[in-house]
């Protein structure tokens, strides 16, 4: 019996994943190397600083100081904020509102489980903050996905046992995090990439279409 639906944000509810990727590509370009779509799969879901470490490893830049790393993370974040300056309800991914409404109608708790420190701002811009009974984000979780902390905080806020939580995720790190917490997982995206998930759909729209009675 599912009592809570926990949603990742970027790439599940909203199309901001492209903007994270674009901002990382800009930074890599500035540092003199290129990022590929395959590299990007490793950046999805992980915290800003963990993603930076991965980017630096890809570029073969291993000996930067802490201050330099913080400065690069800041540059990336400014770029990302520029990219999402026009964000509004039209950027919600297909099926997102329908899915949130279905869970709300069925009195299933709704929570956010996102690595992003910008999550609250994004929810506000999308005008969907009111749907969430709990918000666990990058300002609360110290350990990055694949650590399960961000999802456990959400479930603990709601007082729901982990095995009664259903997590929607578009990243490999996020699916691993939810599984480690003992939660059920729905991958949103390409099932060849998210093969560890219990089940995968291309979008939330497809999830809703295929789970009319069982949501
Ligand atoms: C996740 C994204 O939701 O948030 C990652 O999938 C991103 O790509 C992470 O690195 C952290 O986001 P932010 O907004 O705190 O830099
Ligand atoms: Mg995501």
PDB file of C-alpha atoms and ligand atoms in Angstrom:
ATOM      1  CA  UNK A   1       0.000   0.000   0.000  1.00  0.00           C
ATOM      2  CA  UNK A   2       1.494   3.330  -1.108  1.00  0.00           C
ATOM      3  CA  UNK A   3       1.010   6.238   1.311  1.00  0.00           C
ATOM      4  CA  UNK A   4       3.411   8.782  -0.185  1.00  0.00           C
ATOM      5  CA  UNK A   5       4.596   9.782  -3.649  1.00  0.00           C
ATOM      6  CA  UNK A   6       8.027  11.404  -3.601  1.00  0.00           C
ATOM      7  CA  UNK A   7       8.993  13.344  -6.712  1.00  0.00           C
ATOM      8  CA  UNK A   8      12.402  14.306  -7.917  1.00  0.00           C
ATOM      9  CA  UNK A   9      12.181  17.764  -9.507  1.00  0.00           C
ATOM     10  CA  UNK A  10      14.631  18.346 -12.380  1.00  0.00           C
ATOM     11  CA  UNK A  11      13.776  16.047 -15.290  1.00  0.00           C
ATOM     12  CA  UNK A  12      10.658  14.582 -13.651  1.00  0.00           C
ATOM     13  CA  UNK A  13       8.294  17.501 -13.004  1.00  0.00           C
ATOM     14  CA  UNK A  14      10.071  20.190 -15.022  1.00  0.00           C
ATOM     15  CA  UNK A  15      12.415  20.350 -18.008  1.00  0.00           C
ATOM     16  CA  UNK A  16      15.254  22.058 -16.073  1.00  0.00           C
ATOM     17  CA  UNK A  17      17.660  19.125 -16.647  1.00  0.00           C
ATOM     18  CA  UNK A  18      18.525  20.615 -20.035  1.00  0.00           C
ATOM     19  CA  UNK A  19      19.448  23.888 -18.339  1.00  0.00           C
ATOM     20  CA  UNK A  20      21.685  22.181 -15.740  1.00  0.00           C
ATOM     21  CA  UNK A  21      23.389  20.383 -18.636  1.00  0.00           C
ATOM     22  CA  UNK A  22      23.737  23.583 -20.681  1.00  0.00           C
ATOM     23  CA  UNK A  23      25.269  25.408 -17.694  1.00  0.00           C
ATOM     24  CA  UNK A  24      27.766  22.575 -17.075  1.00  0.00           C
ATOM     25  CA  UNK A  25      28.652  22.508 -20.785  1.00  0.00           C
ATOM     26  CA  UNK A  26      29.288  26.260 -20.686  1.00  0.00           C
ATOM     27  CA  UNK A  27      31.580  25.812 -17.683  1.00  0.00           C
ATOM     28  CA  UNK A  28      33.429  22.908 -19.326  1.00  0.00           C
ATOM     29  CA  UNK A  29      33.850  24.999 -22.500  1.00  0.00           C
ATOM     30  CA  UNK A  30      35.290  27.814 -20.388  1.00  0.00           C
ATOM     31  CA  UNK A  31      37.734  25.285 -18.875  1.00  0.00           C
ATOM     32  CA  UNK A  32      38.659  23.934 -22.334  1.00  0.00           C
ATOM     33  CA  UNK A  33      36.865  20.607 -22.724  1.00  0.00           C
ATOM     34  CA  UNK A  34      33.516  19.186 -23.896  1.00  0.00           C
ATOM     35  CA  UNK A  35      30.786  17.264 -22.079  1.00  0.00           C
ATOM     36  CA  UNK A  36      28.707  14.606 -23.832  1.00  0.00           C
ATOM     37  CA  UNK A  37      25.154  13.299 -23.234  1.00  0.00           C
ATOM     38  CA  UNK A  38      26.732  10.210 -21.687  1.00  0.00           C
ATOM     39  CA  UNK A  39      28.671  12.350 -19.209  1.00  0.00           C
ATOM     40  CA  UNK A  40      25.432  14.150 -18.409  1.00  0.00           C
ATOM     41  CA  UNK A  41      23.794  10.936 -17.163  1.00  0.00           C
ATOM     42  CA  UNK A  42      26.407  10.964 -14.359  1.00  0.00           C
ATOM     43  CA  UNK A  43      25.588  14.587 -13.475  1.00  0.00           C
ATOM     44  CA  UNK A  44      21.827  14.036 -13.157  1.00  0.00           C
ATOM     45  CA  UNK A  45      20.487  13.855  -9.618  1.00  0.00           C
ATOM     46  CA  UNK A  46      23.749  14.554  -7.810  1.00  0.00           C
ATOM     47  CA  UNK A  47      24.419  17.705  -5.772  1.00  0.00           C
ATOM     48  CA  UNK A  48      26.090  20.777  -7.250  1.00  0.00           C
ATOM     49  CA  UNK A  49      29.496  20.100  -5.655  1.00  0.00           C
ATOM     50  CA  UNK A  50      29.406  16.363  -6.474  1.00  0.00           C
ATOM     51  CA  UNK A  51      28.528  17.213 -10.078  1.00  0.00           C
ATOM     52  CA  UNK A  52      31.440  19.670 -10.184  1.00  0.00           C
ATOM     53  CA  UNK A  53      33.817  16.931  -8.982  1.00  0.00           C
ATOM     54  CA  UNK A  54      32.581  14.683 -11.821  1.00  0.00           C
ATOM     55  CA  UNK A  55      32.993  17.501 -14.378  1.00  0.00           C
ATOM     56  CA  UNK A  56      36.541  18.205 -13.175  1.00  0.00           C
ATOM     57  CA  UNK A  57      37.405  14.500 -13.307  1.00  0.00           C
ATOM     58  CA  UNK A  58      36.107  14.322 -16.911  1.00  0.00           C
ATOM     59  CA  UNK A  59      38.258  17.351 -17.793  1.00  0.00           C
ATOM     60  CA  UNK A  60      41.293  15.865 -16.044  1.00  0.00           C
ATOM     61  CA  UNK A  61      41.487  18.784 -13.606  1.00  0.00           C
ATOM     62  CA  UNK A  62      42.393  17.174 -10.322  1.00  0.00           C
ATOM     63  CA  UNK A  63      44.356  19.755  -8.358  1.00  0.00           C
ATOM     64  CA  UNK A  64      42.064  22.735  -7.813  1.00  0.00           C
ATOM     65  CA  UNK A  65      41.802  24.367  -4.401  1.00  0.00           C
ATOM     66  CA  UNK A  66      38.582  24.432  -2.406  1.00  0.00           C
ATOM     67  CA  UNK A  67      38.177  28.140  -3.167  1.00  0.00           C
ATOM     68  CA  UNK A  68      38.571  27.557  -6.915  1.00  0.00           C
ATOM     69  CA  UNK A  69      35.970  24.790  -6.812  1.00  0.00           C
ATOM     70  CA  UNK A  70      33.499  26.999  -4.949  1.00  0.00           C
ATOM     71  CA  UNK A  71      34.081  29.765  -7.503  1.00  0.00           C
ATOM     72  CA  UNK A  72      33.415  27.378 -10.418  1.00  0.00           C
ATOM     73  CA  UNK A  73      30.256  26.039  -8.743  1.00  0.00           C
ATOM     74  CA  UNK A  74      29.095  29.634  -8.298  1.00  0.00           C
ATOM     75  CA  UNK A  75      29.740  30.412 -11.998  1.00  0.00           C
ATOM     76  CA  UNK A  76      27.732  27.338 -13.005  1.00  0.00           C
ATOM     77  CA  UNK A  77      24.883  28.257 -10.691  1.00  0.00           C
ATOM     78  CA  UNK A  78      24.709  31.857 -11.972  1.00  0.00           C
ATOM     79  CA  UNK A  79      24.556  30.498 -15.510  1.00  0.00           C
ATOM     80  CA  UNK A  80      21.811  28.049 -14.505  1.00  0.00           C
ATOM     81  CA  UNK A  81      19.799  30.824 -12.826  1.00  0.00           C
ATOM     82  CA  UNK A  82      20.127  32.871 -16.059  1.00  0.00           C
ATOM     83  CA  UNK A  83      18.844  29.933 -18.076  1.00  0.00           C
ATOM     84  CA  UNK A  84      15.788  29.460 -15.843  1.00  0.00           C
ATOM     85  CA  UNK A  85      14.926  33.161 -15.599  1.00  0.00           C
ATOM     86  CA  UNK A  86      11.976  32.615 -17.963  1.00  0.00           C
ATOM     87  CA  UNK A  87      10.715  29.510 -16.145  1.00  0.00           C
ATOM     88  CA  UNK A  88       6.934  29.321 -15.668  1.00  0.00           C
ATOM     89  CA  UNK A  89       4.047  26.812 -15.633  1.00  0.00           C
ATOM     90  CA  UNK A  90       4.565  26.086 -19.334  1.00  0.00           C
ATOM     91  CA  UNK A  91       7.843  24.355 -18.410  1.00  0.00           C
ATOM     92  CA  UNK A  92       6.100  21.618 -16.406  1.00  0.00           C
ATOM     93  CA  UNK A  93       6.702  18.278 -18.095  1.00  0.00           C
ATOM     94  CA  UNK A  94       3.773  16.446 -19.668  1.00  0.00           C
ATOM     95  CA  UNK A  95       1.583  14.648 -17.147  1.00  0.00           C
ATOM     96  CA  UNK A  96       3.141  16.385 -14.124  1.00  0.00           C
ATOM     97  CA  UNK A  97       0.056  18.349 -13.027  1.00  0.00           C
ATOM     98  CA  UNK A  98      -2.262  15.470 -13.806  1.00  0.00           C
ATOM     99  CA  UNK A  99      -0.137  13.134 -11.708  1.00  0.00           C
ATOM    100  CA  UNK A 100       0.014  15.540  -8.747  1.00  0.00           C
ATOM    101  CA  UNK A 101      -3.770  16.013  -8.940  1.00  0.00           C
ATOM    102  CA  UNK A 102      -4.422  12.260  -9.021  1.00  0.00           C
ATOM    103  CA  UNK A 103      -2.364  11.642  -5.883  1.00  0.00           C
ATOM    104  CA  UNK A 104      -4.002  14.593  -4.149  1.00  0.00           C
ATOM    105  CA  UNK A 105      -7.508  13.312  -5.005  1.00  0.00           C
ATOM    106  CA  UNK A 106      -6.583   9.913  -3.585  1.00  0.00           C
ATOM    107  CA  UNK A 107      -5.250  11.488  -0.393  1.00  0.00           C
ATOM    108  CA  UNK A 108      -1.762  10.128  -0.937  1.00  0.00           C
ATOM    109  CA  UNK A 109       0.917  12.390   0.553  1.00  0.00           C
ATOM    110  CA  UNK A 110       3.052  14.269  -1.953  1.00  0.00           C
ATOM    111  CA  UNK A 111       6.689  15.147  -1.222  1.00  0.00           C
ATOM    112  CA  UNK A 112       9.684  16.548  -3.038  1.00  0.00           C
ATOM    113  CA  UNK A 113      13.030  14.736  -2.930  1.00  0.00           C
ATOM    114  CA  UNK A 114      15.439  16.903  -4.905  1.00  0.00           C
ATOM    115  CA  UNK A 115      19.191  17.492  -4.681  1.00  0.00           C
ATOM    116  CA  UNK A 116      18.727  21.065  -5.857  1.00  0.00           C
ATOM    117  CA  UNK A 117      19.289  24.098  -3.645  1.00  0.00           C
ATOM    118  CA  UNK A 118      17.143  26.025  -6.138  1.00  0.00           C
ATOM    119  CA  UNK A 119      14.178  23.657  -5.694  1.00  0.00           C
ATOM    120  CA  UNK A 120      11.894  25.977  -3.705  1.00  0.00           C
ATOM    121  CA  UNK A 121      12.381  28.804  -6.189  1.00  0.00           C
ATOM    122  CA  UNK A 122      11.583  26.472  -9.091  1.00  0.00           C
ATOM    123  CA  UNK A 123       8.422  25.159  -7.364  1.00  0.00           C
ATOM    124  CA  UNK A 124       7.298  28.757  -6.782  1.00  0.00           C
ATOM    125  CA  UNK A 125       7.858  29.710 -10.413  1.00  0.00           C
ATOM    126  CA  UNK A 126       5.867  26.660 -11.527  1.00  0.00           C
ATOM    127  CA  UNK A 127       3.137  27.572  -9.001  1.00  0.00           C
ATOM    128  CA  UNK A 128       3.009  24.038  -7.575  1.00  0.00           C
ATOM    129  CA  UNK A 129       4.428  24.562  -4.046  1.00  0.00           C
ATOM    130  CA  UNK A 130       0.930  24.092  -2.559  1.00  0.00           C
ATOM    131  CA  UNK A 131       0.775  20.454  -3.664  1.00  0.00           C
ATOM    132  CA  UNK A 132       3.641  19.389  -1.414  1.00  0.00           C
ATOM    133  CA  UNK A 133       3.120  18.027   2.099  1.00  0.00           C
ATOM    134  CA  UNK A 134       6.900  17.888   2.564  1.00  0.00           C
ATOM    135  CA  UNK A 135       9.860  19.420   0.764  1.00  0.00           C
ATOM    136  CA  UNK A 136      13.262  17.766   1.063  1.00  0.00           C
ATOM    137  CA  UNK A 137      15.926  19.459  -1.047  1.00  0.00           C
ATOM    138  CA  UNK A 138      19.625  20.267  -1.369  1.00  0.00           C
ATOM    139  CA  UNK A 139      19.434  22.773   1.475  1.00  0.00           C
ATOM    140  CA  UNK A 140      18.414  19.985   3.881  1.00  0.00           C
ATOM    141  CA  UNK A 141      20.211  16.825   2.768  1.00  0.00           C
ATOM    142  CA  UNK A 142      23.953  16.854   3.394  1.00  0.00           C
ATOM    143  CA  UNK A 143      24.761  13.672   1.492  1.00  0.00           C
ATOM    144  CA  UNK A 144      24.209  13.586  -2.288  1.00  0.00           C
ATOM    145  CA  UNK A 145      22.211  10.895  -4.123  1.00  0.00           C
ATOM    146  CA  UNK A 146      22.912   7.920  -4.442  1.00  0.00           C
ATOM    147  CA  UNK A 147      22.845   8.340  -0.654  1.00  0.00           C
ATOM    148  CA  UNK A 148      19.198   7.893   0.413  1.00  0.00           C
ATOM    149  CA  UNK A 149      19.186  10.841   2.862  1.00  0.00           C
ATOM    150  CA  UNK A 150      17.081  13.253   0.769  1.00  0.00           C
ATOM    151  CA  UNK A 151      14.276  10.682   0.372  1.00  0.00           C
ATOM    152  CA  UNK A 152      14.429   9.576   4.010  1.00  0.00           C
ATOM    153  CA  UNK A 153      14.012  13.201   5.160  1.00  0.00           C
ATOM    154  CA  UNK A 154      10.873  13.492   2.998  1.00  0.00           C
ATOM    155  CA  UNK A 155       9.373  10.248   4.353  1.00  0.00           C
ATOM    156  CA  UNK A 156      10.297  11.133   7.954  1.00  0.00           C
ATOM    157  CA  UNK A 157       8.630  14.554   7.591  1.00  0.00           C
ATOM    158  CA  UNK A 158       5.448  12.758   6.530  1.00  0.00           C
ATOM    159  CA  UNK A 159       5.776   9.964   9.102  1.00  0.00           C
ATOM    160  CA  UNK A 160       5.423   7.346   6.353  1.00  0.00           C
ATOM    161  CA  UNK A 161       7.454   4.074   6.469  1.00  0.00           C
ATOM    162  CA  UNK A 162      10.010   3.893   3.659  1.00  0.00           C
ATOM    163  CA  UNK A 163       8.484   0.789   2.066  1.00  0.00           C
ATOM    164  CA  UNK A 164       5.193   2.689   1.626  1.00  0.00           C
ATOM    165  CA  UNK A 165       6.843   5.413  -0.464  1.00  0.00           C
ATOM    166  CA  UNK A 166       6.872   5.521  -4.270  1.00  0.00           C
ATOM    167  CA  UNK A 167       9.723   7.565  -5.767  1.00  0.00           C
ATOM    168  CA  UNK A 168       9.659   9.134  -9.251  1.00  0.00           C
ATOM    169  CA  UNK A 169      13.175   9.674 -10.611  1.00  0.00           C
ATOM    170  CA  UNK A 170      14.952  10.372 -13.901  1.00  0.00           C
ATOM    171  CA  UNK A 171      18.505   9.714 -12.686  1.00  0.00           C
ATOM    172  CA  UNK A 172      20.514   6.571 -12.005  1.00  0.00           C
ATOM    173  CA  UNK A 173      21.815   8.099  -8.742  1.00  0.00           C
ATOM    174  CA  UNK A 174      18.233   8.846  -7.628  1.00  0.00           C
ATOM    175  CA  UNK A 175      16.939   5.342  -8.377  1.00  0.00           C
ATOM    176  CA  UNK A 176      19.858   3.889  -6.400  1.00  0.00           C
ATOM    177  CA  UNK A 177      19.124   6.282  -3.499  1.00  0.00           C
ATOM    178  CA  UNK A 178      15.444   5.339  -3.322  1.00  0.00           C
ATOM    179  CA  UNK A 179      16.185   1.623  -3.555  1.00  0.00           C
ATOM    180  CA  UNK A 180      18.773   1.876  -0.782  1.00  0.00           C
ATOM    181  CA  UNK A 181      16.070   3.475   1.385  1.00  0.00           C
ATOM    182  CA  UNK A 182      13.797   0.485   0.638  1.00  0.00           C
ATOM    183  CA  UNK A 183      11.343   2.577  -1.404  1.00  0.00           C
ATOM    184  CA  UNK A 184       9.534   1.573  -4.597  1.00  0.00           C
ATOM    185  CA  UNK A 185      10.805   3.268  -7.753  1.00  0.00           C
ATOM    186  CA  UNK A 186       9.339   4.563 -10.989  1.00  0.00           C
ATOM    187  CA  UNK A 187      11.956   5.593 -13.531  1.00  0.00           C
ATOM    188  CA  UNK A 188      10.982   8.494 -15.776  1.00  0.00           C
ATOM    189  CA  UNK A 189      12.974   8.390 -19.011  1.00  0.00           C
ATOM    190  CA  UNK A 190      14.831   5.746 -20.979  1.00  0.00           C
ATOM    191  CA  UNK A 191      14.433   2.242 -19.548  1.00  0.00           C
ATOM    192  CA  UNK A 192      17.800   1.145 -20.936  1.00  0.00           C
ATOM    193  CA  UNK A 193      19.421   3.777 -18.720  1.00  0.00           C
ATOM    194  CA  UNK A 194      17.089   3.401 -15.714  1.00  0.00           C
ATOM    195  CA  UNK A 195      16.977  -0.414 -15.749  1.00  0.00           C
ATOM    196  CA  UNK A 196      17.446  -0.566 -11.957  1.00  0.00           C
ATOM    197  CA  UNK A 197      14.003   1.001 -11.390  1.00  0.00           C
ATOM    198  CA  UNK A 198      11.053  -1.257 -10.513  1.00  0.00           C
ATOM    199  CA  UNK A 199       9.305   0.074 -13.625  1.00  0.00           C
ATOM    200  CA  UNK A 200      10.071   2.858 -16.119  1.00  0.00           C
ATOM    201  CA  UNK A 201       7.854   5.137 -18.205  1.00  0.00           C
ATOM    202  CA  UNK A 202       8.900   7.737 -20.768  1.00  0.00           C
ATOM    203  CA  UNK A 203       7.038  10.477 -18.892  1.00  0.00           C
ATOM    204  CA  UNK A 204       4.595  11.085 -16.046  1.00  0.00           C
ATOM    205  CA  UNK A 205       1.901  11.296 -18.723  1.00  0.00           C
ATOM    206  CA  UNK A 206       2.591   7.686 -19.641  1.00  0.00           C
ATOM    207  CA  UNK A 207       2.626   6.720 -15.963  1.00  0.00           C
ATOM    208  CA  UNK A 208      -0.837   8.270 -15.462  1.00  0.00           C
ATOM    209  CA  UNK A 209      -2.235   6.630 -18.633  1.00  0.00           C
ATOM    210  CA  UNK A 210      -1.011   3.200 -17.544  1.00  0.00           C
ATOM    211  CA  UNK A 211      -2.026   3.446 -13.888  1.00  0.00           C
ATOM    212  CA  UNK A 212      -5.538   4.940 -14.004  1.00  0.00           C
ATOM    213  CA  UNK A 213      -6.909   2.671 -11.274  1.00  0.00           C
ATOM    214  CA  UNK A 214      -3.798   1.909  -9.318  1.00  0.00           C
ATOM    215  CA  UNK A 215      -2.298   5.383  -8.766  1.00  0.00           C
TER     216      UNK A 215
HETATM  217  C1  LIG B   1      19.463  17.903  -9.315  1.00  0.00           C
HETATM  218  C2  LIG B   1      19.912  17.899 -10.768  1.00  0.00           C
HETATM  219  O1  LIG B   1      18.076  17.919  -9.256  1.00  0.00           O
HETATM  220  O2  LIG B   1      19.971  19.061  -8.638  1.00  0.00           O
HETATM  221  C3  LIG B   1      21.418  17.982 -10.824  1.00  0.00           C
HETATM  222  O3  LIG B   1      19.482  16.707 -11.380  1.00  0.00           O
HETATM  223  C4  LIG B   1      21.924  19.194 -10.053  1.00  0.00           C
HETATM  224  O4  LIG B   1      21.819  18.046 -12.176  1.00  0.00           O
HETATM  225  C5  LIG B   1      21.390  19.137  -8.622  1.00  0.00           C
HETATM  226  O5  LIG B   1      23.342  19.199 -10.024  1.00  0.00           O
HETATM  227  C6  LIG B   1      21.812  20.333  -7.782  1.00  0.00           C
HETATM  228  O6  LIG B   1      21.149  21.483  -8.240  1.00  0.00           O
HETATM  229  P1  LIG B   1      21.444  22.972  -7.769  1.00  0.00           P
HETATM  230  O7  LIG B   1      20.248  23.742  -8.294  1.00  0.00           O
HETATM  231  O8  LIG B   1      21.513  22.971  -6.268  1.00  0.00           O
HETATM  232  O9  LIG B   1      22.731  23.378  -8.386  1.00  0.00           O
HETATM  233 MG1  LIG B   2      16.262  14.607 -11.815  1.00  0.00          MG
END
